[in-house]
Coordinates of C-alpha atoms in Angstrom, one line a residue:
X25 CA -31.1 -125.3 0.4
X26 CA -28.2 -127.6 0.3
X27 CA -26.2 -128.5 3.4
X28 CA -22.8 -130.0 4.3
X29 CA -22.4 -132.2 7.3
X30 CA -19.6 -131.7 9.8
X31 CA -16.7 -134.2 8.9
X32 CA -14.3 -136.1 10.8
X33 CA -14.4 -137.7 14.3
X34 CA -13.2 -134.6 16.0
X35 CA -16.4 -132.7 14.8
X36 CA -18.7 -135.8 15.5
X37 CA -17.4 -135.7 19.1
X38 CA -17.7 -131.7 19.3
X39 CA -21.1 -132.2 18.2
X40 CA -21.9 -134.8 20.9
X41 CA -20.2 -132.5 23.4
X42 CA -22.1 -129.5 22.2
X43 CA -25.5 -131.3 22.2
X44 CA -24.7 -132.5 25.9
X45 CA -24.1 -128.8 26.8
X46 CA -27.2 -127.5 25.1
X47 CA -29.2 -129.8 27.2
X48 CA -27.5 -128.9 30.3
X49 CA -28.0 -125.0 29.5
X50 CA -31.6 -125.7 28.9
X51 CA -32.0 -127.1 32.2
X52 CA -29.9 -125.3 34.4
X53 CA -29.3 -121.7 32.9
X54 CA -30.4 -119.0 35.5
X55 CA -33.0 -116.8 34.4
X56 CA -30.6 -113.9 33.9
X57 CA -29.0 -115.7 31.1
X58 CA -32.1 -115.8 29.0
X59 CA -31.3 -112.3 27.9
X60 CA -35.0 -111.3 28.0
X61 CA -35.9 -107.7 26.9
X62 CA -35.4 -104.9 29.4
X63 CA -37.7 -104.8 32.5
X64 CA -39.0 -101.6 31.3
X65 CA -40.4 -102.0 27.7
X66 CA -40.8 -98.2 27.4
X67 CA -37.2 -97.5 27.6
X68 CA -36.2 -96.3 23.9
X69 CA -32.6 -96.0 22.7
X70 CA -31.6 -92.8 21.4
X71 CA -31.3 -91.8 17.8
X72 CA -28.9 -94.3 16.1
X73 CA -27.9 -95.9 19.6
X74 CA -27.4 -99.4 19.4
X75 CA -28.6 -101.8 22.2
X76 CA -28.8 -105.4 22.6
X77 CA -29.0 -108.2 24.9
X78 CA -25.6 -109.6 26.2
X79 CA -25.7 -112.8 24.1
X80 CA -26.0 -110.9 20.7
X81 CA -23.4 -108.4 19.3
X82 CA -22.6 -106.8 16.1
X83 CA -19.4 -107.7 14.8
X84 CA -19.2 -106.0 11.4
X85 CA -21.1 -103.1 9.5
X86 CA -20.8 -102.2 5.8
X87 CA -22.4 -99.0 4.5
X88 CA -24.2 -98.8 1.1
X89 CA -21.8 -98.1 -1.6
X90 CA -21.6 -97.2 -5.3
X91 CA -24.7 -96.9 -7.5
X92 CA -27.0 -99.2 -5.1
X93 CA -28.3 -96.6 -2.9
X94 CA -31.9 -97.8 -3.1
X95 CA -33.7 -99.8 -0.5
X96 CA -32.1 -102.9 0.9
X97 CA -34.2 -106.0 0.6
X98 CA -33.7 -109.9 0.8
X99 CA -30.8 -112.1 1.0
X100 CA -29.5 -115.4 -0.6
X101 CA -26.3 -117.2 0.1
X102 CA -23.9 -119.5 -1.7
X103 CA -20.6 -120.7 -0.6
X104 CA -18.6 -117.7 0.5
X105 CA -21.0 -115.1 -1.1
X106 CA -24.0 -113.2 0.0
X107 CA -26.3 -111.8 -2.5
X108 CA -28.1 -108.7 -1.2
X109 CA -31.0 -107.4 -2.9
X110 CA -31.5 -103.6 -3.5
X111 CA -34.2 -101.6 -5.5
X112 CA -31.2 -100.6 -7.9
X113 CA -29.9 -103.9 -8.4
X114 CA -28.1 -106.4 -6.2
X115 CA -24.9 -106.6 -4.1
X116 CA -22.3 -109.6 -4.0
X117 CA -20.8 -109.7 -0.9
X118 CA -17.5 -111.8 0.1
X119 CA -18.5 -113.2 3.5
X120 CA -15.6 -116.0 3.8
X121 CA -14.5 -113.8 7.0
X122 CA -17.8 -113.1 8.6
X123 CA -16.4 -110.2 10.7
X124 CA -14.7 -108.7 7.8
X125 CA -17.3 -108.7 4.8
X126 CA -16.4 -107.1 1.7
X127 CA -18.3 -105.9 -1.5
X128 CA -17.1 -108.4 -4.2
X129 CA -19.5 -106.8 -7.1
X130 CA -22.3 -104.7 -7.8
X131 CA -25.2 -105.1 -10.4
X132 CA -27.0 -102.0 -11.4
X133 CA -30.7 -103.4 -12.4
X134 CA -33.2 -101.0 -11.0
X135 CA -36.7 -102.5 -10.1
X136 CA -38.3 -102.6 -6.8
X137 CA -37.9 -105.4 -4.3
X138 CA -35.4 -107.1 -6.4
X139 CA -36.0 -110.2 -4.4
X140 CA -33.2 -112.9 -4.8
X141 CA -32.9 -116.9 -5.2
X142 CA -29.7 -118.8 -6.2
X143 CA -29.1 -122.4 -7.2
X144 CA -25.8 -123.7 -8.9
X145 CA -24.7 -121.0 -11.4
X146 CA -28.0 -119.4 -11.5
X147 CA -29.4 -116.3 -9.7
X148 CA -33.2 -115.1 -10.0
X149 CA -34.3 -111.6 -9.5
X150 CA -37.7 -110.5 -9.1
X151 CA -39.1 -107.2 -10.2
X152 CA -42.2 -105.7 -8.8
X153 CA -42.5 -102.3 -10.7
X154 CA -43.3 -101.6 -14.2
X155 CA -40.3 -100.9 -16.3
X156 CA -39.7 -99.7 -19.6
X157 CA -38.1 -102.8 -20.9
X158 CA -36.7 -106.0 -19.4
X159 CA -33.0 -105.0 -19.5
X160 CA -31.1 -103.7 -16.6
X161 CA -31.1 -100.2 -18.3
X162 CA -34.6 -99.1 -17.7
X163 CA -36.7 -96.8 -16.4
X164 CA -40.1 -96.8 -14.2
X165 CA -42.9 -96.9 -17.2
X166 CA -45.3 -94.3 -16.5
X167 CA -47.7 -92.1 -18.8
X168 CA -44.7 -89.8 -18.9
X169 CA -42.1 -92.3 -19.7
X170 CA -43.9 -95.0 -21.8
X171 CA -42.7 -98.5 -22.6
X172 CA -43.5 -102.1 -22.9
X173 CA -44.5 -102.0 -19.2
X174 CA -42.4 -105.2 -18.2
X175 CA -42.1 -106.8 -14.9
X176 CA -41.4 -110.2 -13.7
X177 CA -38.1 -112.4 -13.4
X178 CA -34.6 -111.9 -14.7
X179 CA -32.1 -114.8 -14.8
X180 CA -28.3 -114.3 -14.1
X181 CA -25.5 -116.5 -14.6
X182 CA -23.3 -116.3 -11.8
X183 CA -20.7 -119.2 -12.7
X184 CA -18.2 -116.1 -11.6
X185 CA -19.9 -114.5 -8.8
X186 CA -17.9 -111.5 -9.6
X187 CA -19.0 -110.8 -13.0
X188 CA -22.9 -111.9 -13.1
X189 CA -24.3 -112.1 -16.8
X190 CA -28.0 -111.5 -17.8
X191 CA -29.3 -114.7 -19.6
X192 CA -33.1 -114.2 -19.7
X193 CA -36.5 -112.5 -18.5
X194 CA -39.7 -113.9 -17.6
X195 CA -42.8 -111.7 -17.7
X196 CA -45.3 -112.5 -15.1
X197 CA -48.7 -111.0 -14.2
X198 CA -48.7 -108.2 -11.7
X199 CA -44.7 -108.7 -11.6
X200 CA -42.7 -110.6 -8.8
X201 CA -43.2 -109.1 -5.3
X202 CA -41.4 -112.3 -4.2
X203 CA -40.1 -115.5 -5.7
X204 CA -39.6 -118.7 -4.2
X205 CA -37.1 -121.4 -5.5
X206 CA -38.5 -124.9 -5.6
X207 CA -36.3 -127.9 -6.4
X208 CA -37.4 -130.4 -8.8
X209 CA -38.2 -133.9 -7.5
X210 CA -35.9 -136.8 -8.1
X211 CA -35.3 -137.1 -11.7
X212 CA -36.4 -133.7 -12.7
X213 CA -33.6 -131.7 -14.2
X214 CA -35.5 -128.3 -13.7
X215 CA -36.3 -125.9 -10.8
X216 CA -39.3 -123.8 -10.5
X217 CA -40.1 -120.5 -9.1
X218 CA -43.4 -119.7 -7.2
X219 CA -43.9 -116.1 -8.1
X220 CA -46.0 -114.4 -5.6
X221 CA -47.8 -111.0 -6.5
X222 CA -50.7 -109.1 -5.8
X223 CA -52.8 -106.0 -6.7
X224 CA -53.7 -103.6 -3.9
X225 CA -55.0 -100.9 -6.2
X226 CA -58.4 -102.2 -6.2
X227 CA -58.6 -101.7 -10.0
X228 CA -57.3 -103.1 -13.2
X229 CA -53.8 -102.1 -14.0
X230 CA -51.5 -102.9 -17.0
X231 CA -50.2 -106.5 -16.7
X232 CA -52.2 -106.9 -13.4
X233 CA -55.9 -107.3 -14.2
X234 CA -58.5 -108.3 -11.2
X235 CA -59.4 -110.7 -10.0
X236 CA -55.8 -111.8 -9.3
X237 CA -56.3 -114.8 -7.3
X238 CA -53.3 -116.7 -8.5
X239 CA -49.7 -117.2 -8.4
X240 CA -47.1 -117.9 -11.5
X241 CA -45.1 -120.9 -11.8
X242 CA -41.8 -120.7 -13.8
X243 CA -39.9 -123.4 -15.0
X244 CA -36.4 -123.2 -15.4
X245 CA -34.5 -126.2 -17.3
X246 CA -31.1 -126.3 -15.6
X247 CA -29.2 -127.4 -18.8
X248 CA -30.9 -124.3 -20.7
X249 CA -32.0 -121.5 -18.4
X250 CA -32.6 -119.1 -21.6
X251 CA -35.8 -121.5 -21.9
X252 CA -37.3 -120.4 -18.8
X253 CA -41.0 -119.8 -18.9
X254 CA -44.3 -119.5 -17.2
X255 CA -45.7 -122.9 -17.5
X256 CA -48.8 -122.5 -14.9
X257 CA -51.0 -119.9 -13.1
X258 CA -53.0 -121.8 -10.7
X259 CA -55.8 -120.2 -9.2
X260 CA -55.1 -120.3 -5.4
X261 CA -58.6 -118.6 -4.6
X262 CA -61.4 -119.7 -7.0
X263 CA -64.1 -118.1 -4.5
X264 CA -62.1 -114.9 -4.5
X265 CA -60.5 -115.4 -0.8
X266 CA -61.1 -113.0 1.8
X267 CA -63.0 -110.2 0.8
X268 CA -61.3 -107.7 3.3
X269 CA -62.6 -105.7 6.3
X270 CA -62.0 -102.5 8.1
X271 CA -58.8 -103.9 9.5
X272 CA -57.8 -106.6 7.0
X273 CA -56.7 -106.7 3.4
X274 CA -58.7 -108.4 0.6
X275 CA -56.9 -111.2 -0.9
X276 CA -55.9 -110.7 -4.6
X277 CA -53.0 -112.9 -4.8
X278 CA -50.0 -114.0 -2.5
X279 CA -47.3 -111.8 -0.8
X280 CA -44.8 -114.8 -0.1
X281 CA -44.6 -118.6 -0.3
X282 CA -42.1 -120.8 1.4
X283 CA -41.5 -124.5 0.4
X284 CA -40.6 -127.5 2.2
X285 CA -39.9 -129.8 -0.8
X286 CA -38.9 -132.7 1.0
X287 CA -42.3 -132.9 2.6
X288 CA -44.2 -131.8 -0.6
X289 CA -45.6 -128.6 1.5
X290 CA -45.6 -125.0 0.8
X291 CA -46.8 -122.2 3.2
X292 CA -48.3 -119.1 1.6
X293 CA -48.9 -115.8 3.3
X294 CA -51.6 -114.3 0.9
X295 CA -52.7 -111.1 1.9
X296 CA -56.0 -112.1 3.8
X297 CA -55.3 -115.8 3.8
X298 CA -53.0 -118.2 5.2
X299 CA -52.4 -121.3 2.9
X300 CA -51.0 -124.6 3.1
X301 CA -50.4 -126.3 -0.2
X302 CA -49.4 -129.9 -1.6
X303 CA -46.6 -129.4 -4.0
X304 CA -46.1 -133.1 -5.1
X305 CA -46.8 -131.9 -8.6
X306 CA -44.3 -128.9 -8.4
X307 CA -46.0 -127.2 -11.6
X308 CA -49.4 -127.6 -10.2
X309 CA -49.6 -126.8 -6.4
X310 CA -52.9 -127.4 -4.8
X311 CA -54.5 -125.8 -1.7
X312 CA -54.7 -128.4 1.3
X313 CA -56.4 -125.6 3.6
X314 CA -56.6 -122.0 4.4
X315 CA -57.0 -119.8 7.7
X316 CA -57.9 -116.4 8.5
X317 CA -57.7 -114.1 11.5
X318 CA -60.3 -111.3 11.2
X319 CA -59.4 -110.0 14.6
X320 CA -55.8 -109.5 14.8
X321 CA -54.0 -110.0 11.3
X322 CA -54.0 -107.1 8.8
X323 CA -51.8 -108.5 6.0
X324 CA -50.5 -112.0 5.7
X325 CA -46.9 -111.3 4.7
X326 CA -44.5 -114.3 5.2
X327 CA -44.4 -118.0 6.3
X328 CA -41.9 -120.3 7.9
X329 CA -42.1 -123.8 8.9
X330 CA -40.3 -125.3 11.9
X331 CA -37.8 -128.0 11.0
X332 CA -40.2 -131.0 11.4
X333 CA -42.8 -129.4 9.3
X334 CA -45.4 -129.5 12.0
X335 CA -45.6 -125.8 12.4
X336 CA -46.0 -122.5 10.6
X337 CA -45.0 -119.2 11.6
X338 CA -47.1 -116.5 9.7
X339 CA -46.3 -112.9 9.9
X340 CA -48.5 -109.9 9.7
X341 CA -47.4 -106.8 8.0
X342 CA -49.8 -104.4 9.7
X343 CA -49.2 -100.8 8.2
X344 CA -47.4 -102.3 5.0
X345 CA -44.3 -101.7 6.4
X346 CA -44.8 -97.8 6.7
X347 CA -46.4 -97.4 10.2
X348 CA -45.3 -97.3 13.9
X349 CA -46.7 -100.7 15.2
X350 CA -44.5 -101.7 17.9
X351 CA -45.9 -99.4 20.4
X352 CA -48.1 -99.6 23.6
X353 CA -51.2 -98.4 21.3
X354 CA -51.0 -101.4 19.2
X355 CA -50.4 -103.9 21.6
X356 CA -48.9 -107.3 21.5
X357 CA -51.5 -109.2 19.4
X358 CA -51.6 -106.9 16.3
X359 CA -48.8 -106.9 14.1
X360 CA -47.4 -109.9 15.4
X361 CA -46.4 -113.3 14.3
X362 CA -48.9 -116.0 14.7
X363 CA -47.8 -119.6 15.3
X364 CA -49.9 -122.4 13.9
X365 CA -49.6 -126.3 14.3
X366 CA -50.3 -128.4 11.4
X367 CA -52.7 -131.3 12.7
X368 CA -54.2 -133.9 11.0
X369 CA -58.0 -134.8 11.4
X370 CA -59.9 -137.5 10.0
X371 CA -56.9 -137.9 7.3
X372 CA -56.9 -133.9 6.2
X373 CA -54.3 -131.7 7.4
X374 CA -55.6 -128.5 9.2
X375 CA -54.0 -125.1 10.8
X376 CA -54.9 -124.7 14.4
X377 CA -53.8 -121.5 16.0
X378 CA -51.6 -121.7 19.2
X379 CA -50.1 -118.1 20.0
X380 CA -48.8 -114.7 18.8
X381 CA -45.4 -113.6 19.4
X382 CA -44.1 -109.9 19.1
X383 CA -41.1 -108.2 20.3
X384 CA -41.4 -107.4 24.0
X385 CA -39.9 -103.8 23.7
X386 CA -41.8 -100.7 22.6
X387 CA -40.5 -98.6 19.8
X388 CA -40.9 -94.8 19.4
X389 CA -43.9 -93.3 17.7
X390 CA -41.8 -92.3 15.0
X391 CA -40.3 -95.8 14.0
X392 CA -41.6 -97.7 11.4
X393 CA -41.7 -101.5 13.0
X394 CA -43.3 -104.7 11.4
X395 CA -42.7 -108.1 11.7
X396 CA -40.6 -109.2 8.6
X397 CA -38.1 -111.8 7.2
X398 CA -36.4 -114.5 9.2
X399 CA -35.3 -118.0 9.3
X400 CA -34.7 -120.9 11.4
X401 CA -31.4 -121.3 13.7
X402 CA -30.3 -125.1 13.2
X403 CA -30.7 -126.3 16.8
X404 CA -31.7 -130.0 16.9
X405 CA -34.9 -130.7 19.1
X406 CA -35.6 -126.8 19.3
X407 CA -37.7 -124.6 17.3
X408 CA -35.6 -121.1 17.4
X409 CA -36.1 -118.4 14.7
X410 CA -34.2 -115.2 13.8
X411 CA -36.2 -112.4 12.6
X412 CA -36.0 -108.9 11.3
X413 CA -38.7 -106.1 12.6
X414 CA -37.4 -103.1 10.7
X415 CA -36.5 -100.4 13.0
X416 CA -37.7 -102.9 15.9
X417 CA -34.3 -104.5 15.0
X418 CA -33.6 -108.3 15.1
X419 CA -35.1 -110.7 17.5
X420 CA -34.2 -114.2 18.2
X421 CA -37.0 -116.4 19.7
X422 CA -37.8 -119.8 20.7
X423 CA -41.2 -121.3 19.8
X424 CA -40.4 -124.9 20.6
X425 CA -43.5 -124.6 22.8
X426 CA -46.2 -123.3 20.3
X427 CA -48.3 -121.7 23.3
X428 CA -45.3 -120.1 24.9
X429 CA -43.0 -118.5 22.5
X430 CA -40.2 -116.3 24.2
X431 CA -37.5 -114.0 23.1
X432 CA -33.9 -115.2 23.9
X433 CA -31.9 -112.2 22.3
X434 CA -32.2 -109.2 20.5
X435 CA -30.3 -106.3 18.7
X436 CA -31.6 -103.0 17.5
X437 CA -30.4 -99.5 16.3
X438 CA -32.4 -96.9 17.8
X439 CA -34.9 -94.3 16.1
X440 CA -33.6 -92.6 12.7
X441 CA -35.7 -89.6 14.1
X442 CA -37.6 -88.6 17.0
X443 CA -39.6 -85.9 15.2
X444 CA -40.7 -87.6 11.9
X445 CA -42.2 -91.3 11.2
X446 CA -39.1 -92.7 9.4
X447 CA -38.8 -96.1 7.7
X448 CA -35.6 -98.2 8.1
X449 CA -33.9 -101.0 10.0
X450 CA -33.6 -104.7 9.3
X451 CA -35.5 -106.0 6.3
X452 CA -34.3 -109.6 6.6
X453 CA -32.2 -111.2 9.2
X454 CA -31.0 -114.8 8.5
X455 CA -28.6 -117.2 9.9
X456 CA -26.0 -118.5 7.6
X457 CA -23.1 -120.7 8.8
X458 CA -22.5 -119.4 12.2
X459 CA -23.6 -115.8 12.0
X460 CA -26.7 -113.6 11.5
X461 CA -26.8 -111.3 8.5
X462 CA -29.1 -108.3 8.7
X463 CA -29.8 -106.2 5.4
X464 CA -30.6 -102.8 6.7
X465 CA -33.1 -100.9 4.6
X466 CA -31.2 -97.6 4.8
X467 CA -27.8 -98.3 6.8
X468 CA -26.1 -101.1 4.7
X469 CA -25.2 -104.6 6.2
X470 CA -24.9 -105.8 9.8
X471 CA -23.2 -108.9 10.9
X472 CA -24.4 -110.3 14.4
X473 CA -23.0 -113.0 16.5
X474 CA -25.0 -115.1 18.8
X475 CA -23.3 -116.8 21.7
X476 CA -25.8 -118.6 23.9
X477 CA -25.6 -122.3 25.2
X478 CA -29.1 -122.8 23.8
X479 CA -27.7 -122.1 20.2
X480 CA -24.1 -123.2 20.6
X481 CA -24.5 -126.5 18.5
X482 CA -25.8 -124.4 15.5
X483 CA -22.4 -123.0 15.0
X484 CA -21.2 -126.5 13.6
X485 CA -23.7 -126.7 10.9
X486 CA -22.8 -125.6 7.3
X487 CA -24.9 -124.9 4.4
X488 CA -23.4 -124.4 0.9
X489 CA -26.6 -122.8 -0.5
X490 CA -29.3 -121.0 1.5
X491 CA -32.5 -119.4 0.4
X492 CA -34.7 -118.7 3.3
X493 CA -37.9 -119.6 1.4
X494 CA -36.7 -122.9 0.4
X495 CA -36.6 -124.9 3.4
X496 CA -34.7 -128.2 4.0
X497 CA -34.2 -130.6 7.0
X498 CA -31.2 -129.7 8.6
X499 CA -31.3 -132.8 11.0
X500 CA -30.4 -135.0 8.2
X501 CA -26.9 -133.6 8.2
X502 CA -26.0 -134.1 11.7

């Protein structure tokens, strides 16, 4: 993630004033301004009804269009463009006017997930389904439609974002469910991709033999991206990882990895295990410590550091993104976020559990709701995150006190059906240059504006590139 600092004396003065206002707001804001969830957590909106706290409002929406009618997935941002993943390819949106976003281009390139990262003139697209070939003209590879069973990473040149050009493919074991951009260290003219993938079938599959206890490291020479290749497949779990239980998934790989390159750290959400990595050697990440939660966690899904790199928020994908988990029956601790502090004991880093956070509103039993992808909101001195919860909507919450997280804003669209269990809602909700962008699985794109004294200073922060799984220290730019 690259940032540009506010420039000029006026902006510096405005930043100081905003910081003072933030401090006053934190000390004096009345309870009503906290915009907590409704007093009655059982009040469920009507079908497609939009509800929100007073401080978080929708300012724009774009429906899906053209050939990209598949599932919307993850985001990456660069300059005035937002790149939105879709199971049929990816969108390029012009967000130079956040309240008037436009579709600038569409790339048809079928493959599940189609997780996206960007850097410079390059875009990386991760495919996690076996395809008949490595081009963008492909089908699902099955016994009925045989092919070479390709899955992995595609590299695109986005020198002109309006006409992305396919450059190279890199095949990886088990494909790429997610992929994390890792900048090289000083003097290293490469970037790296940590490719997370896993085998849930419990049996050997083409391109995905068990035990799959590893990640794939792809090295991409910036001067010659066509030479991108897998350079390592480090085994993360030589002991096999968590063997599984009645309520928790066995570990056969990782679902997602987030890196904090400046601190040479990475956090892995690896099915049955949470992992803290040392990434001093980018091509050879090593495990520092692992943690498990055999009581309340079913599937370690994703991870986010706080800005100081002293905490990790892990999410639990209870129900695999296909179940109603935000209801009274499931309760507040299962299918939640878990906050861990990174502590040092006898010279070694450990992860210590502090608390759970889950949206404090019940969803209907027909709504697929799950803790999903989010990012920090750049507020100096506070740990504030925006997060997608599928049909649970978008939640903004403060975990500055690791033991007492609290929601400060929310926005959601009501059930898609009150008769049938239905998937949909926000897959990824990220803060980018003053606005929250939510990629809705079925509906399209929602742009939200947060107006709250506790986050007002974040409006001044500007990034020129943003990949949520590639964290950077935003305090260096204030």
